[in-house]
Amino acid sequence: MALIVQKYGGTSVGDVKRIKNVAKKVAQYRNQGNQVVVVVSAMSGETNRLLTLAEQMTAKKNSRELDVLLSTGEQVTIALLSMALEDLGCAARSYTGGQVRILTDSAHNKARILDIDETPVRADLDEGRIVVIAGFQGVDENGNITTLGRGGSDTTGVALAAALNAEECQIYTDVDGVYTTDPRIVPKARRLDKITFEEMLEMASLGSKVIQIRAVEFAGKYNVPLRVLSSFEEGNGTVITYEDSDVEQVKVCGIAFNKDEAKLTIQGVPDRPGVAYHILGPISDANIEIDMIIQNIAEDSTTDFTFTVHRNDYDKALEILQVTSDSLGAQKVSGDNTIVKISLVGVGMRSHAGIASKMFGTLANERINLRMISTSEIKISVVVDEKYLELAVRALHDAFELEGKPEI
Ligand code: ADP
Ligand code: ASP
Ligand code: MG
C-alpha cells in the first residue's frame, strides 16, 4: 500500500462535472489499495474573480484581508470534492490549510510554509479516509490566514508529500506533462518523459508556470518524487529526476519565457564607486525584486545601467529611479514595459560551446533585436520586444530541433 499525494489544478476542478471526474480518479487510486491525500486549487478563474472584487473595493488592498478573501476559493473545492467522493462510496474529509495546520510565516500573499502537522492527516488515512486539503493557504503562528502566492497549491502538494514521506507527488493539470516549451505558444512542442530537477527549477524560475517555482525548490530540498500529468487523459506524464546522468544529457531541454518583466535604464551616471548600490538600494528597499542587470561604462566616464523588474513593479520602480537620477546627477531615465525574456535551458549546455551563437544567429535571421542578454552554466536568456515572443520561441524551437527526438 502506497501513500500518494495528488494535486489537481484550477482547470481540473473547473466545474461540477470535472470535480466528479477528479473524484473518480482519486477513488480509483484508493480502490487499488493506496492511501490518497488530495490537494485542490480553486475552480479556474475564481482566484482572479476574487482579486477583481478586492480591486473594485479599494485601491489600498490590505494584504491580510486579501488572504482571507483569496483563500475562500479553495474552501469551495475541498468541500465539493469530498461530497463527490462520498457519493462514490469513498469516505473522505476536507480540511482548510489552517485546520491541518500548515504553518507559514506571516508574509501575506507570498507566505512560506514552515511546518505541517501531519498527525490528523495520518489518523484519517489510517481510518481509511481520503483526505482532501485546500491548496494555496496556511496559517501563521497568530492564527491569521495566509496564502502562498499564485500557483501556490503546487507547493502545498509537494510540502504535504514531503511531510508525509509520500511515495509520489502527482501534479494533475490541463497538459499531460512538462513540454519543451509552452504548448499553447508552440503547438509542435514535445512532451518530455523526464526532466532533471535542475532543469525543472530553471524552467520554472524563467517563467514556465506549469509548476510553481517554490514547489520545485521544496521538492529538491526534500527529494520528493514528483510527476506532472493530465487530469483529462491517461498517461505517464513527466517525471522529475534527481540523478545527474551527464552522459545522456541533451544540450537544450526546453525554452522558457516570461511575459511579466519590464526594463528600466538610467543613463549618463557619473562613474564612481557605489553607483550600483545607490541605484539599486532604494529599489530593493521598496521590496522590488531585480532580475537582470547590465552596466556599461562609456568613454566619457559616465555609466549606463539597465535592469529588469516584475511588470507590476514598473511604475513604482520608474518613480524611484527618477529620484535617484536627480540625486546622482544622471542624464536620463527611461523604461519599457513591453518586453519579454526568453531563455534556453539545459544541463547539457555546460559541456557544449556554440549554443549562444546559434541562439543569437537564429534570432538575427528573424531580424529580432536583442535588448539584454544574460547567461549561466545551464541557461541563456535574452530580452526582446514582446511582439516577437511567438516568432522567437518558434524559431528557437525549430533551430534546436526540440520537436524531434532529442540530440544526444
Ligand atoms: P493548473 O491550474 O493545473 O495549476 P497551470 O495553468 O498553472 O495549471 O499550468 C499549466 C499550464 O502551464 C499549461 O496549460 C501550459 O499552458 C503552461 N505551460 C507553460 N510552460 C509549459 C511547459 N514547458 N510545459 C507544459 N506546460 C507549460
Ligand atoms: N488558486 C490559486 C491561484 O490561482 C492557487 C493555485 O491554483 O495554485 O493562483
Ligand atoms: Mg498552476
Coordinates of C-alpha atoms and ligand atoms in Angstrom, one line a residue:
M1 CA 0.0 0.0 0.0
A2 CA 1.4 3.4 -1.0
L3 CA 0.7 6.9 0.2
I4 CA 0.2 9.2 -2.7
V5 CA -0.4 13.0 -2.8
Q6 CA -2.3 14.2 -5.8
K7 CA -2.7 17.9 -6.6
Y8 CA -5.5 19.0 -9.0
G9 CA -5.2 22.5 -10.6
G10 CA -8.0 25.0 -11.3
T11 CA -9.0 23.7 -14.7
S12 CA -9.2 20.2 -13.4
V13 CA -11.8 21.3 -10.8
G14 CA -13.3 23.9 -13.1
D15 CA -16.9 22.8 -12.9
V16 CA -19.1 20.1 -11.2
K17 CA -18.5 17.6 -14.0
R18 CA -14.8 18.0 -13.7
I19 CA -14.8 17.7 -10.0
K20 CA -16.8 14.4 -10.4
N21 CA -14.1 13.3 -12.9
V22 CA -11.4 14.0 -10.3
A23 CA -13.3 12.1 -7.7
K24 CA -13.4 9.1 -10.0
K25 CA -9.6 9.3 -10.5
V26 CA -9.0 9.6 -6.8
A27 CA -11.4 6.7 -6.0
Q28 CA -9.6 4.5 -8.5
Y29 CA -6.2 5.0 -6.7
R30 CA -7.9 4.5 -3.3
N31 CA -9.6 1.3 -4.6
Q32 CA -6.2 0.0 -5.7
G33 CA -5.3 -0.1 -2.0
N34 CA -3.4 3.2 -1.8
Q35 CA -3.8 5.9 0.8
V36 CA -4.6 9.2 -1.0
V37 CA -4.2 12.8 0.1
V38 CA -5.7 15.2 -2.4
V39 CA -4.8 18.9 -2.7
V40 CA -7.1 21.1 -4.8
S41 CA -6.9 24.6 -6.3
A42 CA -9.9 26.9 -6.6
M43 CA -12.1 26.5 -9.6
S44 CA -10.3 28.1 -12.6
G45 CA -10.9 31.8 -12.8
E46 CA -12.0 32.0 -9.2
T47 CA -8.9 33.5 -7.7
N48 CA -8.8 36.1 -10.4
R49 CA -12.5 36.9 -9.7
L50 CA -11.8 37.4 -6.0
L51 CA -8.8 39.6 -6.8
T52 CA -11.0 41.8 -9.1
L53 CA -13.6 42.1 -6.3
A54 CA -10.9 43.3 -4.0
E55 CA -9.7 45.8 -6.6
Q56 CA -13.2 47.1 -7.1
M57 CA -13.5 47.5 -3.3
T58 CA -10.4 49.5 -2.6
A59 CA -7.2 50.9 -4.2
K60 CA -5.3 50.1 -1.0
K61 CA -5.6 46.4 -0.5
N62 CA -4.8 45.1 2.9
S63 CA -2.7 42.0 2.5
R64 CA -4.2 40.2 5.5
E65 CA -7.8 40.7 4.3
L66 CA -6.8 39.8 0.8
D67 CA -5.7 36.4 2.1
V68 CA -8.9 35.9 4.0
L69 CA -10.7 36.6 0.7
L70 CA -8.5 34.6 -1.7
S71 CA -8.4 31.5 0.5
T72 CA -12.2 31.1 0.1
G73 CA -11.8 29.7 -3.5
E74 CA -10.1 26.5 -2.3
Q75 CA -12.5 26.0 0.6
V76 CA -15.3 25.6 -2.0
T77 CA -13.5 22.9 -4.0
I78 CA -12.4 20.8 -1.0
A79 CA -16.0 20.5 0.2
L80 CA -17.4 19.8 -3.3
L81 CA -14.7 17.1 -4.0
S82 CA -15.3 15.4 -0.6
M83 CA -19.0 15.3 -1.4
A84 CA -18.3 13.8 -4.8
L85 CA -16.0 11.2 -3.2
E86 CA -18.7 10.2 -0.6
D87 CA -21.1 9.8 -3.4
L88 CA -18.7 7.2 -4.9
G89 CA -18.7 5.4 -1.6
C90 CA -15.3 6.6 -0.5
A91 CA -15.0 8.1 3.0
A92 CA -13.4 11.5 2.7
R93 CA -12.8 14.5 4.8
S94 CA -11.8 18.0 3.8
Y95 CA -9.5 20.4 5.7
T96 CA -8.5 24.0 5.2
G97 CA -4.8 24.9 5.5
G98 CA -5.4 26.3 9.0
Q99 CA -7.2 23.1 10.1
V100 CA -4.4 20.8 9.0
R101 CA -2.1 23.3 10.4
I102 CA 0.0 24.2 7.5
L103 CA 2.1 26.7 9.5
T104 CA 3.6 29.6 7.4
D105 CA 5.4 32.8 8.1
S106 CA 3.3 36.0 8.2
A107 CA 4.3 37.3 4.7
H108 CA 0.7 37.7 3.4
N109 CA 0.1 36.9 -0.2
K110 CA 3.5 35.1 -0.5
A111 CA 3.9 33.2 2.7
R112 CA 6.4 30.3 3.1
I113 CA 5.5 27.0 4.7
L114 CA 7.4 26.4 7.9
D115 CA 5.9 23.3 9.2
I116 CA 3.0 20.8 8.7
D117 CA 1.3 18.9 11.5
E118 CA 0.7 15.6 9.7
T119 CA -0.8 13.8 12.7
P120 CA -4.5 14.5 11.9
V121 CA -4.0 13.6 8.3
R122 CA -2.4 10.3 9.2
A123 CA -5.1 9.5 11.7
D124 CA -7.7 9.9 8.9
L125 CA -5.7 7.9 6.4
D126 CA -5.4 5.1 9.0
E127 CA -9.1 5.1 9.4
G128 CA -9.5 4.5 5.7
R129 CA -10.4 8.1 4.6
I130 CA -9.3 10.1 1.7
V131 CA -8.0 13.4 3.0
V132 CA -8.8 16.5 0.8
I133 CA -6.8 19.6 1.7
A134 CA -7.1 23.2 0.4
G135 CA -4.1 24.2 -1.6
F136 CA -2.5 27.7 -1.6
Q137 CA -3.3 28.5 2.0
G138 CA -1.9 28.2 5.5
V139 CA -2.0 29.9 8.9
D140 CA 0.7 31.9 10.7
E141 CA 1.6 31.5 14.4
N142 CA -1.1 34.0 15.4
G143 CA -3.8 32.2 13.6
N144 CA -4.0 34.6 10.6
I145 CA -4.9 33.0 7.3
T146 CA -2.1 33.3 4.7
T147 CA -1.7 32.4 1.1
L148 CA 1.4 31.1 -0.7
G149 CA 1.5 33.2 -3.9
R150 CA -0.1 32.5 -7.3
G151 CA 0.1 28.8 -8.3
G152 CA 0.8 28.0 -4.6
S153 CA -1.3 24.8 -4.5
D154 CA 1.6 23.1 -6.2
T155 CA 3.7 23.9 -3.1
T156 CA 1.0 22.7 -0.8
G157 CA 1.0 19.4 -2.6
V158 CA 4.8 19.0 -2.5
A159 CA 5.1 20.1 1.1
L160 CA 2.5 17.6 2.2
A161 CA 4.2 14.9 0.2
A162 CA 7.5 15.7 2.0
A163 CA 5.8 15.8 5.4
L164 CA 4.0 12.5 4.9
N165 CA 7.0 10.9 3.1
A166 CA 4.7 10.1 0.2
E167 CA 5.7 7.6 -2.5
E168 CA 5.0 10.3 -5.1
C169 CA 3.5 13.7 -5.5
Q170 CA 1.4 13.9 -8.7
I171 CA 0.6 17.3 -10.1
Y172 CA -2.5 16.9 -12.3
T173 CA -3.1 19.7 -14.7
D174 CA -4.5 20.6 -18.2
V175 CA -1.5 19.4 -20.1
D176 CA -0.1 15.8 -20.0
G177 CA 3.3 16.8 -18.7
V178 CA 6.2 19.2 -19.0
Y179 CA 6.9 20.2 -22.6
T180 CA 9.9 21.5 -24.4
T181 CA 8.1 24.9 -24.3
D182 CA 4.6 26.1 -23.5
P183 CA 2.4 24.0 -26.0
R184 CA 0.0 27.0 -26.2
I185 CA 2.7 29.0 -27.9
V186 CA 4.3 26.2 -29.9
P187 CA 1.8 23.5 -30.8
K188 CA 4.6 21.3 -32.0
A189 CA 6.2 21.3 -28.6
R190 CA 7.2 17.8 -27.3
R191 CA 6.3 16.3 -24.0
L192 CA 9.4 15.2 -22.0
D193 CA 9.2 11.8 -20.4
K194 CA 11.6 13.1 -17.7
I195 CA 13.4 16.2 -16.8
T196 CA 16.1 16.8 -14.3
F197 CA 15.3 18.6 -11.1
E198 CA 17.9 21.3 -12.1
E199 CA 16.3 21.9 -15.4
M200 CA 12.8 22.0 -14.0
L201 CA 13.9 24.5 -11.4
E202 CA 15.4 26.7 -14.1
M203 CA 12.4 26.4 -16.4
A204 CA 10.1 27.3 -13.6
S205 CA 12.2 30.2 -12.4
L206 CA 12.4 31.5 -16.0
G207 CA 8.7 31.6 -16.5
S208 CA 7.3 28.1 -17.2
K209 CA 4.3 28.2 -14.9
V210 CA 3.4 24.6 -15.3
I211 CA 4.7 24.1 -11.7
Q212 CA 5.3 26.9 -9.2
I213 CA 9.0 27.6 -8.6
R214 CA 8.7 27.2 -4.8
A215 CA 7.1 23.7 -5.3
V216 CA 10.2 22.7 -7.3
E217 CA 12.5 24.1 -4.7
F218 CA 10.7 22.3 -1.9
A219 CA 10.8 19.0 -3.9
G220 CA 14.5 19.4 -4.3
K221 CA 15.1 20.1 -0.7
Y222 CA 13.3 17.0 0.5
N223 CA 13.8 14.8 -2.6
V224 CA 10.1 14.4 -3.2
P225 CA 9.4 12.1 -6.2
L226 CA 7.4 14.5 -8.5
R227 CA 5.4 13.8 -11.6
V228 CA 3.3 16.2 -13.8
L229 CA 0.4 14.6 -15.6
S230 CA -3.0 15.3 -17.1
S231 CA -6.3 15.0 -15.2
F232 CA -8.1 14.6 -18.6
E233 CA -6.1 11.9 -20.3
E234 CA -4.3 8.7 -19.2
G235 CA -0.5 8.7 -19.4
N236 CA 2.7 8.6 -17.5
G237 CA 3.3 12.4 -17.7
T238 CA 6.7 13.8 -16.9
V239 CA 8.9 12.6 -14.0
I240 CA 11.3 15.0 -12.4
T241 CA 14.5 13.1 -11.8
Y242 CA 17.2 13.8 -9.3
E243 CA 20.1 11.8 -10.7
D244 CA 22.7 13.7 -12.7
S245 CA 23.3 11.4 -15.7
D246 CA 25.6 13.8 -17.5
V247 CA 26.4 11.4 -20.4
E248 CA 22.9 11.3 -21.7
Q249 CA 22.1 15.0 -21.3
V250 CA 20.7 16.7 -24.4
K251 CA 22.1 20.2 -24.9
V252 CA 18.9 22.1 -24.7
C253 CA 15.9 20.6 -23.0
G254 CA 13.4 23.5 -23.4
I255 CA 12.6 27.1 -23.8
A256 CA 11.0 29.2 -21.1
F257 CA 9.7 32.7 -21.4
N258 CA 8.5 35.3 -19.0
K259 CA 6.0 38.0 -20.1
D260 CA 5.9 39.6 -16.7
E261 CA 9.1 41.7 -16.9
A262 CA 9.8 45.3 -17.6
K263 CA 13.2 47.1 -18.0
L264 CA 14.5 50.4 -16.7
T265 CA 17.6 52.3 -17.7
I266 CA 19.4 55.2 -16.1
Q267 CA 21.9 56.8 -18.5
G268 CA 24.9 59.1 -18.0
V269 CA 25.6 58.4 -14.3
P270 CA 28.9 59.8 -13.1
D271 CA 31.0 56.6 -12.7
R272 CA 32.3 56.3 -9.2
P273 CA 32.4 53.6 -6.5
G274 CA 29.0 52.8 -5.0
V275 CA 26.9 53.8 -8.1
A276 CA 25.2 50.3 -8.4
Y277 CA 24.4 50.4 -4.7
H278 CA 22.9 53.9 -5.0
I279 CA 20.8 52.9 -7.9
L280 CA 19.6 49.5 -6.7
G281 CA 19.4 50.1 -2.9
P282 CA 16.2 52.2 -3.0
I283 CA 14.6 49.7 -5.4
S284 CA 15.3 46.8 -3.0
D285 CA 14.2 48.9 0.0
A286 CA 10.8 49.2 -1.7
N287 CA 10.7 45.4 -1.8
I288 CA 11.0 45.3 -5.6
E289 CA 12.9 42.3 -6.8
I290 CA 15.5 42.8 -9.5
D291 CA 16.2 40.2 -12.1
M292 CA 18.8 41.0 -14.9
I293 CA 21.3 43.8 -14.5
I294 CA 23.7 45.3 -17.1
Q295 CA 26.2 48.1 -16.5
N296 CA 28.2 49.8 -19.3
I297 CA 31.0 52.3 -18.9
A298 CA 31.1 55.0 -21.6
E299 CA 34.3 56.7 -22.8
D300 CA 33.3 60.0 -21.1
S301 CA 33.5 58.2 -17.7
T302 CA 29.8 58.0 -17.2
T303 CA 27.9 54.7 -16.9
D304 CA 24.6 53.4 -18.2
F305 CA 22.7 51.0 -16.0
T306 CA 19.8 48.8 -17.1
F307 CA 17.9 46.3 -15.0
T308 CA 14.6 44.4 -15.1
V309 CA 11.8 44.1 -12.5
H310 CA 8.3 42.5 -12.4
R311 CA 5.9 44.4 -14.6
N312 CA 3.6 45.1 -11.6
D313 CA 6.5 47.0 -10.0
Y314 CA 7.4 49.0 -13.1
D315 CA 5.6 52.3 -12.3
K316 CA 6.9 52.3 -8.7
A317 CA 10.5 51.5 -9.8
L318 CA 10.4 54.2 -12.5
E319 CA 9.4 56.8 -9.9
I320 CA 12.2 55.7 -7.5
L321 CA 14.7 55.8 -10.3
Q322 CA 13.8 59.3 -11.3
V323 CA 14.5 60.4 -7.7
T324 CA 17.8 58.6 -7.7
S325 CA 18.7 60.1 -11.1
D326 CA 18.2 63.6 -9.7
S327 CA 20.4 62.9 -6.7
L328 CA 23.2 61.3 -8.7
G329 CA 23.1 63.9 -11.4
A330 CA 22.4 61.4 -14.2
Q331 CA 21.4 62.4 -17.7
K332 CA 18.3 60.4 -18.4
V333 CA 15.9 57.7 -17.1
S334 CA 13.9 55.6 -19.4
G335 CA 11.9 52.3 -19.3
D336 CA 10.0 49.8 -21.3
N337 CA 7.2 47.5 -20.0
T338 CA 6.6 45.8 -23.4
I339 CA 9.5 43.4 -23.3
V340 CA 9.7 39.6 -22.6
K341 CA 12.5 37.4 -21.5
I342 CA 13.1 34.2 -23.5
S343 CA 15.5 31.5 -22.1
L344 CA 17.1 28.3 -23.4
V345 CA 17.6 25.8 -20.7
G346 CA 19.6 22.6 -20.5
V347 CA 22.1 21.0 -18.2
G348 CA 23.9 19.7 -21.3
M349 CA 24.8 23.3 -22.2
R350 CA 27.6 23.1 -19.7
S351 CA 29.7 21.0 -21.9
H352 CA 28.8 22.4 -25.3
A353 CA 30.1 25.6 -26.8
G354 CA 28.3 27.4 -29.6
I355 CA 24.8 27.3 -28.2
A356 CA 24.8 31.1 -27.5
S357 CA 25.9 31.9 -31.0
K358 CA 23.4 29.6 -32.6
M359 CA 20.7 31.2 -30.5
F360 CA 21.8 34.8 -31.4
G361 CA 22.1 33.7 -35.1
T362 CA 18.6 32.3 -35.2
L363 CA 17.1 35.4 -33.7
A364 CA 19.2 37.6 -36.1
N365 CA 17.8 35.7 -39.1
E366 CA 14.4 36.6 -37.9
R367 CA 15.5 40.3 -37.5
I368 CA 14.8 40.3 -33.8
N369 CA 16.7 42.8 -31.8
L370 CA 18.2 41.6 -28.5
R371 CA 17.8 44.2 -25.8
M372 CA 19.6 42.3 -23.0
I373 CA 21.5 39.0 -22.6
S374 CA 22.4 37.0 -19.6
T375 CA 23.9 33.6 -19.2
S376 CA 24.6 30.9 -16.6
E377 CA 26.0 27.4 -16.9
I378 CA 22.7 25.9 -17.8
K379 CA 20.7 28.8 -19.4
I380 CA 20.9 31.7 -21.8
S381 CA 18.3 34.4 -21.5
V382 CA 17.6 37.3 -23.9
V383 CA 15.2 40.2 -23.6
V384 CA 13.3 41.1 -26.8
D385 CA 10.2 43.2 -27.6
E386 CA 7.1 41.4 -26.7
K387 CA 5.7 41.5 -30.2
Y388 CA 8.5 39.0 -31.2
L389 CA 7.7 36.4 -28.5
E390 CA 6.0 33.8 -30.6
L391 CA 8.2 34.2 -33.6
A392 CA 11.4 33.9 -31.4
V393 CA 10.2 30.9 -29.4
R394 CA 9.1 29.0 -32.5
A395 CA 12.3 29.9 -34.4
L396 CA 14.4 28.7 -31.5
H397 CA 12.3 25.5 -31.1
D398 CA 13.0 24.7 -34.7
A399 CA 16.6 25.7 -34.7
F400 CA 17.4 23.4 -31.7
E401 CA 15.3 20.6 -33.1
L402 CA 13.3 20.3 -30.0
E403 CA 10.3 18.8 -31.8
G404 CA 12.1 15.7 -32.9
K405 CA 13.9 13.2 -30.8
P406 CA 16.5 15.0 -28.7
E407 CA 20.0 15.2 -29.9
I408 CA 22.3 13.4 -27.5
Ligands
ADP1 P1 -3.1 24.4 -13.0 O1 -4.3 25.3 -13.0 O2 -3.4 22.9 -13.2 O3 -2.1 24.7 -11.9 P2 -1.4 26.0 -14.8 O4 -2.2 26.9 -15.7 O5 -0.9 26.6 -13.5 O6 -2.4 24.8 -14.4 O7 -0.2 25.2 -15.5 C1 -0.5 24.5 -16.7 C2 -0.1 25.4 -17.9 O8 1.3 25.7 -17.9 C3 -0.4 24.7 -19.3 O9 -1.7 24.9 -19.7 C4 0.6 25.4 -20.2 O10 0.0 26.4 -21.0 C5 1.6 26.1 -19.2 N1 3.0 25.8 -19.5 C6 4.0 26.8 -19.6 N2 5.1 26.2 -19.9 C7 4.9 24.8 -20.0 C8 5.8 23.7 -20.3 N3 7.1 23.9 -20.6 N4 5.2 22.5 -20.4 C9 3.9 22.3 -20.1 N5 3.0 23.4 -19.8 C10 3.5 24.6 -19.8
ASP2 N1 -5.9 29.3 -6.8 C1 -4.5 29.8 -6.7 C2 -4.2 30.6 -8.0 O1 -5.0 30.7 -8.9 C3 -3.6 28.8 -6.3 C4 -3.4 27.7 -7.4 O2 -4.2 27.5 -8.3 O3 -2.4 27.0 -7.3 O4 -3.1 31.1 -8.1
MG3 MG -0.7 26.1 -11.5

